[in-house]
Short mmCIF file of C-alpha atoms and ligand atoms in Angstrom, two decimals:
data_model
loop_
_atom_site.label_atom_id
_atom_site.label_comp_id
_atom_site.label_asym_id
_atom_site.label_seq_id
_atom_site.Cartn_x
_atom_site.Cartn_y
_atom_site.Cartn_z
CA UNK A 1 -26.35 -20.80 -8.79
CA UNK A 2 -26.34 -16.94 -8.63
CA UNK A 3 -24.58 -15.33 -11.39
CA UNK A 4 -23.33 -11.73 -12.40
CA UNK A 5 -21.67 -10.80 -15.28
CA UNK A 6 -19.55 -7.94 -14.69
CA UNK A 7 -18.31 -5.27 -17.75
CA UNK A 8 -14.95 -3.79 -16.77
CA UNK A 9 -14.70 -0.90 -19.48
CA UNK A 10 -11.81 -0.03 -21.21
CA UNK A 11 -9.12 -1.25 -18.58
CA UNK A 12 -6.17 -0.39 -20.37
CA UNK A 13 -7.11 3.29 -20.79
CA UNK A 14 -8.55 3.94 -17.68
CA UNK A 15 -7.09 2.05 -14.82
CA UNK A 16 -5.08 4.45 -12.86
CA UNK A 17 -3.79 4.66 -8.97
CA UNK A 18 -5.07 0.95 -8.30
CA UNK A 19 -8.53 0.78 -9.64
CA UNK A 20 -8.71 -2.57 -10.82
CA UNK A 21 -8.62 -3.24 -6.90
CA UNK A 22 -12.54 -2.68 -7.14
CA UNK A 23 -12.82 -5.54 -9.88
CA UNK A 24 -11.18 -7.57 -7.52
CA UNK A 25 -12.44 -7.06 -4.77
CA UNK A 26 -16.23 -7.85 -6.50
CA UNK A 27 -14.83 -10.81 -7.77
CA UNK A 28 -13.64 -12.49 -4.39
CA UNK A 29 -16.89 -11.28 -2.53
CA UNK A 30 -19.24 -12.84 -4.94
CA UNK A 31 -17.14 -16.18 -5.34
CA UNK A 32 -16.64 -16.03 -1.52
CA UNK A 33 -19.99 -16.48 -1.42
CA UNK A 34 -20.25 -19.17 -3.67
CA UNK A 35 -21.67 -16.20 -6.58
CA UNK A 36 -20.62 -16.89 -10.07
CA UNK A 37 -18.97 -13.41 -11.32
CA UNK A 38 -18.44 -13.24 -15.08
CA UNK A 39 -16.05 -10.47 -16.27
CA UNK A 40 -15.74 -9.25 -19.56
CA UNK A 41 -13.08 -6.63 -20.58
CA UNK A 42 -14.56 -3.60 -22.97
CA UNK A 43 -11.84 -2.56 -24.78
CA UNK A 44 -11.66 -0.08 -27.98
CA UNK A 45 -13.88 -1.20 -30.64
CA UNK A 46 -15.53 -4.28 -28.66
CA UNK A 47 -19.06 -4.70 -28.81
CA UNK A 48 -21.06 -4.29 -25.36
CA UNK A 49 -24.04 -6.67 -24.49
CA UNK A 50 -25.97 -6.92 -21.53
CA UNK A 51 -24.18 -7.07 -18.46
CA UNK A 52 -25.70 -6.77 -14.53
CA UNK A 53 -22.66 -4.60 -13.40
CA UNK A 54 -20.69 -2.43 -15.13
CA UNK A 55 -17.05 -0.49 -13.75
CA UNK A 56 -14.91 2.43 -15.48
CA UNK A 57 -11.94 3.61 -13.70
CA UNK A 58 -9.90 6.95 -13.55
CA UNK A 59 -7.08 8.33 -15.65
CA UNK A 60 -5.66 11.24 -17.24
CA UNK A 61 -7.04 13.77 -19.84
CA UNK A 62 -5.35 12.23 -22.75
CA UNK A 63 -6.58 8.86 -22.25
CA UNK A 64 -10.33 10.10 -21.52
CA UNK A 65 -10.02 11.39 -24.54
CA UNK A 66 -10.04 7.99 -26.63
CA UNK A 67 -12.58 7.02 -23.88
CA UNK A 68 -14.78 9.51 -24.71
CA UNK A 69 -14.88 9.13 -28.34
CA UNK A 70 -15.91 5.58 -28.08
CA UNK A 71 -18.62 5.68 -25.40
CA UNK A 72 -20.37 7.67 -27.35
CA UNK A 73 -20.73 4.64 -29.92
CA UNK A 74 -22.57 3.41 -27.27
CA UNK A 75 -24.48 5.65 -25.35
CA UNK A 76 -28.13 4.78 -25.46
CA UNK A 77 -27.19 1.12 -25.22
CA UNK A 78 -25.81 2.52 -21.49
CA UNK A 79 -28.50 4.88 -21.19
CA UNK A 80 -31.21 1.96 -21.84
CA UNK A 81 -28.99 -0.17 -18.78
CA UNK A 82 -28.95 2.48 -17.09
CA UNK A 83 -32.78 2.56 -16.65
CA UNK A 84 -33.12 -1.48 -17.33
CA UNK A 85 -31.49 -0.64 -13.28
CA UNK A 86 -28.03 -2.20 -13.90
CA UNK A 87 -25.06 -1.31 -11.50
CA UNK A 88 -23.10 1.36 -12.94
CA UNK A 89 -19.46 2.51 -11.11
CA UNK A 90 -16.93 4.66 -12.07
CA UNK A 91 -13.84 6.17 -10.62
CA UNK A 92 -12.71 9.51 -10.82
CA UNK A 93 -12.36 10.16 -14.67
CA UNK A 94 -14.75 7.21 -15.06
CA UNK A 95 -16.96 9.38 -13.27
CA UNK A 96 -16.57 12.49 -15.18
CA UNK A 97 -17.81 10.49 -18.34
CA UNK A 98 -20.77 9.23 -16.66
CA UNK A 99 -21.80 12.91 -16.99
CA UNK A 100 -22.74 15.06 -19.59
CA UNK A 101 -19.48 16.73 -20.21
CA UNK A 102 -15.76 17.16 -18.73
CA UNK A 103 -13.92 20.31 -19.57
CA UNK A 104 -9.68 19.88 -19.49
CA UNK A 105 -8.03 22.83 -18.48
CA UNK A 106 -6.85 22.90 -22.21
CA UNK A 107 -8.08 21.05 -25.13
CA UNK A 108 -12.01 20.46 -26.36
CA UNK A 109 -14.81 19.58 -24.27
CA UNK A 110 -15.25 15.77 -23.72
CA UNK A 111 -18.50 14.55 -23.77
CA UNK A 112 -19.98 12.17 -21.53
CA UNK A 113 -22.69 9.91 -21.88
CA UNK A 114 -25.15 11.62 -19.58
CA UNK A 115 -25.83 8.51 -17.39
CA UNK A 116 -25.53 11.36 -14.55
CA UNK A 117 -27.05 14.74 -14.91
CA UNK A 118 -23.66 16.16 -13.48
CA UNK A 119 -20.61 18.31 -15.69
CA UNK A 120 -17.08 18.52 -14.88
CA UNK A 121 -14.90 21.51 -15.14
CA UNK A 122 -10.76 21.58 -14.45
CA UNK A 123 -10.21 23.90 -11.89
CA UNK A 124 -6.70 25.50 -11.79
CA UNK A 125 -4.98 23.35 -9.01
CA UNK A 126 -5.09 18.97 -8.55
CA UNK A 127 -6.94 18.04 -5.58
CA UNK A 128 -4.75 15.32 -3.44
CA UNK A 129 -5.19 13.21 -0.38
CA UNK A 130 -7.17 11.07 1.80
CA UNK A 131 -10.89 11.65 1.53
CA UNK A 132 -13.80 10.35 4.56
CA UNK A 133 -17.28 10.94 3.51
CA UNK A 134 -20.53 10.14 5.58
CA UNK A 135 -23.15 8.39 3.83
CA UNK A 136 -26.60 7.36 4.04
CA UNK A 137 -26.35 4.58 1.48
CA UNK A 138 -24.19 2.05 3.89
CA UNK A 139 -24.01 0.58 7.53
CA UNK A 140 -21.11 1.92 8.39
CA UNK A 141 -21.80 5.18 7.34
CA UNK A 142 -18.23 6.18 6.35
CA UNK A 143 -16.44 5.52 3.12
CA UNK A 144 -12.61 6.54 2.60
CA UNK A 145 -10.27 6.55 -0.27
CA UNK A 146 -7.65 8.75 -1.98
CA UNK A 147 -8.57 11.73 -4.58
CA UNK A 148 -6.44 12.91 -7.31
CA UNK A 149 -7.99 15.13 -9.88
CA UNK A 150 -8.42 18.51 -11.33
CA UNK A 151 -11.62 18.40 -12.29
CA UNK A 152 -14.73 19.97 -10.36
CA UNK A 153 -18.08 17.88 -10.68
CA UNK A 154 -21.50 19.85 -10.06
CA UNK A 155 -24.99 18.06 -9.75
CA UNK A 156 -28.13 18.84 -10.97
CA UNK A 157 -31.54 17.58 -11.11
CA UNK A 158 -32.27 14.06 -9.80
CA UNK A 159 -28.52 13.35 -9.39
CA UNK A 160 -27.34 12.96 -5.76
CA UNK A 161 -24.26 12.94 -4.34
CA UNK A 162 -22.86 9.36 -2.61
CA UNK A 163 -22.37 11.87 0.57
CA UNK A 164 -21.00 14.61 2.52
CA UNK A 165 -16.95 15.45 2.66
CA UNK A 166 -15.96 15.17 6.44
CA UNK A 167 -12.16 15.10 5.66
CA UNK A 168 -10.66 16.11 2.23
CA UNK A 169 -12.44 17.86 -1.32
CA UNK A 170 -14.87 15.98 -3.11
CA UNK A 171 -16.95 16.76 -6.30
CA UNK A 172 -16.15 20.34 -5.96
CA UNK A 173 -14.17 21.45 -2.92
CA UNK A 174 -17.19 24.08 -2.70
CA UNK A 175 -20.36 22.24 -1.92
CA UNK A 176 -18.84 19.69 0.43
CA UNK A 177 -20.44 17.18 -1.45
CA UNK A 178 -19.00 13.70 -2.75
CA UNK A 179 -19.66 10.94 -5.51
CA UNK A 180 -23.02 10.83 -7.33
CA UNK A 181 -25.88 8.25 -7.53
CA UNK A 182 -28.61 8.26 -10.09
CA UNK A 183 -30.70 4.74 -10.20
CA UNK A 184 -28.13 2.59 -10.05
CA UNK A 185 -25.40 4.44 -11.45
CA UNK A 186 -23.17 5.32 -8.96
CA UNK A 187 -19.65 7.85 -9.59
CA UNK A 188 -16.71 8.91 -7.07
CA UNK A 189 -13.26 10.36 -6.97
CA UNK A 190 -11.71 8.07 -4.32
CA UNK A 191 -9.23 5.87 -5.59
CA UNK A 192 -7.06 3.54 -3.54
CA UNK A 193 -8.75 1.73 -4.72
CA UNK A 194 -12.36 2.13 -3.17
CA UNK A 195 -13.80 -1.37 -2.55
CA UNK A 196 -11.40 -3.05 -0.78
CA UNK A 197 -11.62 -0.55 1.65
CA UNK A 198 -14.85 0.22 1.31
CA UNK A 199 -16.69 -3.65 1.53
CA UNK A 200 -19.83 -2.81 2.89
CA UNK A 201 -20.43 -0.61 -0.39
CA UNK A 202 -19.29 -3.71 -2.50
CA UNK A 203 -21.67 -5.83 -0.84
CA UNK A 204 -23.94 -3.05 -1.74
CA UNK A 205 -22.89 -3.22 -4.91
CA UNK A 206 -23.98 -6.81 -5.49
CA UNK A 207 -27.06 -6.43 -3.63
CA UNK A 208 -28.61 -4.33 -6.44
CA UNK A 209 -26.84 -6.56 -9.15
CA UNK A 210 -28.46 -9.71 -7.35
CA UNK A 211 -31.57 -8.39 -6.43
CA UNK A 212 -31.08 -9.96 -2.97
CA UNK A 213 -28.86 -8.92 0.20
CA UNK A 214 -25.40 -10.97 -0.38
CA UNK A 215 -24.63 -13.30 3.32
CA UNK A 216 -22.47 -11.58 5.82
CA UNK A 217 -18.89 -12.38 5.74
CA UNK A 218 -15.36 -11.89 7.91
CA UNK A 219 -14.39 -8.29 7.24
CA UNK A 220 -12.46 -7.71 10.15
CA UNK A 221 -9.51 -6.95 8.13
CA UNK A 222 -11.11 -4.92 6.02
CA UNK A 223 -13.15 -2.66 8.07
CA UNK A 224 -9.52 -2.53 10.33
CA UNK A 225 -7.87 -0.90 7.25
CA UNK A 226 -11.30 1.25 6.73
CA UNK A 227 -11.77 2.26 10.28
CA UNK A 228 -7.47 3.16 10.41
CA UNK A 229 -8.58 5.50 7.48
CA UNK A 230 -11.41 7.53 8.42
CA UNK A 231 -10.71 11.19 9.30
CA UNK A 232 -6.95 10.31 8.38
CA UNK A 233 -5.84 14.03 6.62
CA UNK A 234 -2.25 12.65 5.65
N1 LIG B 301 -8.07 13.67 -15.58
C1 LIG B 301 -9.17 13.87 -14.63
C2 LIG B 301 -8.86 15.00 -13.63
O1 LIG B 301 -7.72 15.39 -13.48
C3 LIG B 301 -9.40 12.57 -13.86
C4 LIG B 301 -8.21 12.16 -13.00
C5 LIG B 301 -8.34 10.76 -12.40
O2 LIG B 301 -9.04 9.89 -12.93
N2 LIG B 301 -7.63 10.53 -11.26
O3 LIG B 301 -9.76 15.48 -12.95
#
């Protein structure tokens, strides 16, 4: 039987507007299909083995704070799963630690873990709303979710973004870009959460955790919620 084992790190600091949705919504499309999804909570102090998929969701400054701190325990265990080409995602403030840095509006620099070459730096207002990007990663070629944050993300090197911003902000609200993808480590600001609404990018997902493309299924529910939400402003 095909098997993941899935990492869901530090859940009860970072977990905010609905993202456990996206564990979720991996673990009913992989047993679905008759995949056997393993999924281990990371909390503070925990140990971190080997795992094929690993998911960080958003929250506020103070609680990336304690996040931040103990990632770096960690770091080139990540950095070595990074290139051993495991699945990496992470949401919003997730995101912002998969860089090298995130810089609150006040308070010290937290660092990242560099699995992105990307920084984030608050800008003086919250972005907030519905977000529709265009992508080159998925069939559809839309994704949609909800941002929240004050933080603005820049790219550099190898790092791409996931896409281009068709309706809402983005990394930056300047470059019109959206998300970021190195190897397999993959970062975005929408919340809603993102996968249920978003299951062609799941199924993605799992492709590069099993190595193989997952078998089709009945998203006709889903992609009526996705398709209700794309170019939706408010
Ligand atoms: N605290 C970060 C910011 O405001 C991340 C917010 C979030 O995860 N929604 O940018």
């Amino acid at each position: 039987m095909k098997k993941i084992r899935l990492a869901h790190l530090y859940p009860k600091l970072l977990n905010i507007y609905g993202d456990g949705g996206n564990i979720l919504t991996l673990k009913k499309r992989c047993e679905w299909r008759g995949i056997h999804i393993e999924i281990d909570e990371i909390n503070i102090g925990d140990s971190i083995d080997e795992h094929d998929i690993y998911f960080i969701g958003g929250g506020q400054d103070k609680q990336q704070i304690e996040v931040s701190k103990e990632l770096q325990k960690h770091k080139e265990f990540l950095l070595a799963e990074r290139d051993r080409m495991s699945v990496f995602l992470g949401i919003c403030g997730g995101y912002q630690l998969f860089g090298e840095y995130y810089q609150p509006n006040n308070g010290e620099r937290l660092l990242g873990i560099g699995l992105l070459d990307a920084y984030t730096i608050a800008g003086d207002k919250r972005f907030i709303g519905n977000v529709t990007i265009k992508t080159d990663l998925v069939e559809p070629n839309t994704l949609v979710g909800f941002e929240n944050h004050s933080g603005l993300t820049y790219l550099r090197g190898d790092t791409q973004p996931i896409g281009k911003v068709i309706i809402g902000n983005g990394n930056n609200g300047k470059d019109s870009f959206e998300g970021a993808r190195y190897k397999n480590v993959f970062g975005t600001y929408l919340h809603g959460s993102f996968l249920p609404k978003n299951p062609h990018f799941a199924d993605y997902l799992i492709e590069l955790a099993l190595g193989t493309k997952p078998e089709p299924i009945d998203d006709r529910i889903e992609f009526g919620t996705h398709n209700s939400l794309i170019n939706k402003a408010y």
